[in-house]
Amino acid sequence: MRVGKKPDDPRKVVRKLMKAGKVKKKCCRSKPRCKKCPVLALKKAKLDLAA
């Protein structure tokens, strides 16, 4: 990844957040989804890359 360039793959973004400890490795499927949920992180990453 280059400095100042957005990553191409949202899954890479979520993997990086998992390694940093900001996102859990597995979804607990609670309702509503918790803030550390990987499902929500992936949705957010997809939206950020689309914009």
PDB file of C-alpha atoms in Angstrom:
ATOM      1  CA  MET A   1       0.000   0.000   0.000  1.00  0.00           C
ATOM      2  CA  ARG A   2       1.325   3.389  -0.969  1.00  0.00           C
ATOM      3  CA  VAL A   3       1.196   6.506   1.144  1.00  0.00           C
ATOM      4  CA  GLY A   4      -1.787   8.690   0.304  1.00  0.00           C
ATOM      5  CA  LYS A   5      -3.551   6.016  -1.746  1.00  0.00           C
ATOM      6  CA  LYS A   6      -6.703   4.219  -0.649  1.00  0.00           C
ATOM      7  CA  PRO A   7      -6.479   0.403  -0.537  1.00  0.00           C
ATOM      8  CA  ASP A   8      -8.382  -1.452  -3.262  1.00  0.00           C
ATOM      9  CA  ASP A   9      -9.806  -4.292  -1.193  1.00  0.00           C
ATOM     10  CA  PRO A  10     -12.151  -3.636   1.776  1.00  0.00           C
ATOM     11  CA  ARG A  11     -11.264  -7.069   3.202  1.00  0.00           C
ATOM     12  CA  LYS A  12      -7.645  -5.952   3.544  1.00  0.00           C
ATOM     13  CA  VAL A  13      -8.807  -2.935   5.528  1.00  0.00           C
ATOM     14  CA  VAL A  14     -10.819  -5.147   7.908  1.00  0.00           C
ATOM     15  CA  ARG A  15      -7.904  -7.604   8.298  1.00  0.00           C
ATOM     16  CA  LYS A  16      -5.635  -4.729   9.255  1.00  0.00           C
ATOM     17  CA  LEU A  17      -8.177  -3.543  11.852  1.00  0.00           C
ATOM     18  CA  MET A  18      -8.380  -7.090  13.259  1.00  0.00           C
ATOM     19  CA  LYS A  19      -4.614  -7.241  13.678  1.00  0.00           C
ATOM     20  CA  ALA A  20      -4.696  -3.863  15.425  1.00  0.00           C
ATOM     21  CA  GLY A  21      -7.348  -5.203  17.830  1.00  0.00           C
ATOM     22  CA  LYS A  22     -10.034  -2.734  16.789  1.00  0.00           C
ATOM     23  CA  VAL A  23     -12.316  -5.397  15.266  1.00  0.00           C
ATOM     24  CA  LYS A  24     -13.163  -8.870  16.585  1.00  0.00           C
ATOM     25  CA  LYS A  25     -12.208 -11.928  14.558  1.00  0.00           C
ATOM     26  CA  LYS A  26     -15.666 -13.472  14.638  1.00  0.00           C
ATOM     27  CA  CYS A  27     -19.151 -11.983  14.758  1.00  0.00           C
ATOM     28  CA  CYS A  28     -21.168 -12.800  17.904  1.00  0.00           C
ATOM     29  CA  ARG A  29     -24.446 -12.200  15.985  1.00  0.00           C
ATOM     30  CA  SER A  30     -25.948 -10.093  18.759  1.00  0.00           C
ATOM     31  CA  LYS A  31     -28.796  -7.752  17.861  1.00  0.00           C
ATOM     32  CA  PRO A  32     -27.981  -4.901  17.340  1.00  0.00           C
ATOM     33  CA  ARG A  33     -24.485  -5.624  16.093  1.00  0.00           C
ATOM     34  CA  CYS A  34     -21.708  -4.438  18.390  1.00  0.00           C
ATOM     35  CA  LYS A  35     -19.235  -1.744  17.314  1.00  0.00           C
ATOM     36  CA  LYS A  36     -16.349  -4.231  17.045  1.00  0.00           C
ATOM     37  CA  CYS A  37     -18.268  -6.504  14.673  1.00  0.00           C
ATOM     38  CA  PRO A  38     -16.352  -7.597  11.550  1.00  0.00           C
ATOM     39  CA  VAL A  39     -19.581  -7.575   9.515  1.00  0.00           C
ATOM     40  CA  LEU A  40     -20.157  -3.884  10.268  1.00  0.00           C
ATOM     41  CA  ALA A  41     -16.481  -3.103   9.689  1.00  0.00           C
ATOM     42  CA  LEU A  42     -16.652  -4.694   6.235  1.00  0.00           C
ATOM     43  CA  LYS A  43     -19.824  -2.768   5.335  1.00  0.00           C
ATOM     44  CA  LYS A  44     -18.198   0.478   6.468  1.00  0.00           C
ATOM     45  CA  ALA A  45     -15.000  -0.280   4.535  1.00  0.00           C
ATOM     46  CA  LYS A  46     -17.010  -0.952   1.370  1.00  0.00           C
ATOM     47  CA  LEU A  47     -18.874   2.348   1.744  1.00  0.00           C
ATOM     48  CA  ASP A  48     -15.643   4.275   2.391  1.00  0.00           C
ATOM     49  CA  LEU A  49     -13.971   2.818  -0.700  1.00  0.00           C
ATOM     50  CA  ALA A  50     -17.009   3.504  -2.885  1.00  0.00           C
ATOM     51  CA  ALA A  51     -17.060   7.165  -1.914  1.00  0.00           C
TER      52      ALA A  51
END
